[in-house]
Amino acid sequence: MKKTILETAVPPEGRLRLGTALAEMSRKIGITNADIEALEQSIEQVRDRRPAEPFRFE
């Protein structure tokens, strides 16, 4: 029973796995976790936290 569930849940062999492809690409070009953390921190510093103004239909 468990094997049947796993077989139906596992994607086909030739399928592109986006997360795996991105991780492999970042390893090839030398991106580290420290690079990602620095990017996240810089985004947080410039992020506008004010509530969005609602649309006005006039």
Coordinates of C-alpha atoms in Angstrom, one line a residue, residues 20-45:
T20 CA 17.1 21.3 -7.8
A21 CA 18.1 23.1 -11.0
L22 CA 18.3 26.5 -9.2
A23 CA 20.4 25.0 -6.4
E24 CA 22.8 23.4 -8.9
M25 CA 23.1 26.6 -10.8
S26 CA 23.9 28.6 -7.7
R27 CA 26.5 26.1 -6.6
K28 CA 28.2 26.4 -10.1
I29 CA 28.4 30.2 -10.0
G30 CA 29.5 30.3 -6.3
I31 CA 26.4 31.7 -4.5
T32 CA 26.6 30.9 -0.8
N33 CA 24.1 31.0 2.0
A34 CA 25.8 34.2 3.3
D35 CA 25.1 35.8 -0.1
I36 CA 21.4 35.0 0.2
E37 CA 21.2 36.2 3.8
A38 CA 22.9 39.5 2.8
L39 CA 20.3 39.9 -0.1
E40 CA 17.4 39.2 2.3
Q41 CA 18.7 41.8 4.8
S42 CA 19.1 44.5 2.1
I43 CA 15.6 43.8 0.9
E44 CA 14.2 44.2 4.4
Q45 CA 16.0 47.5 4.8

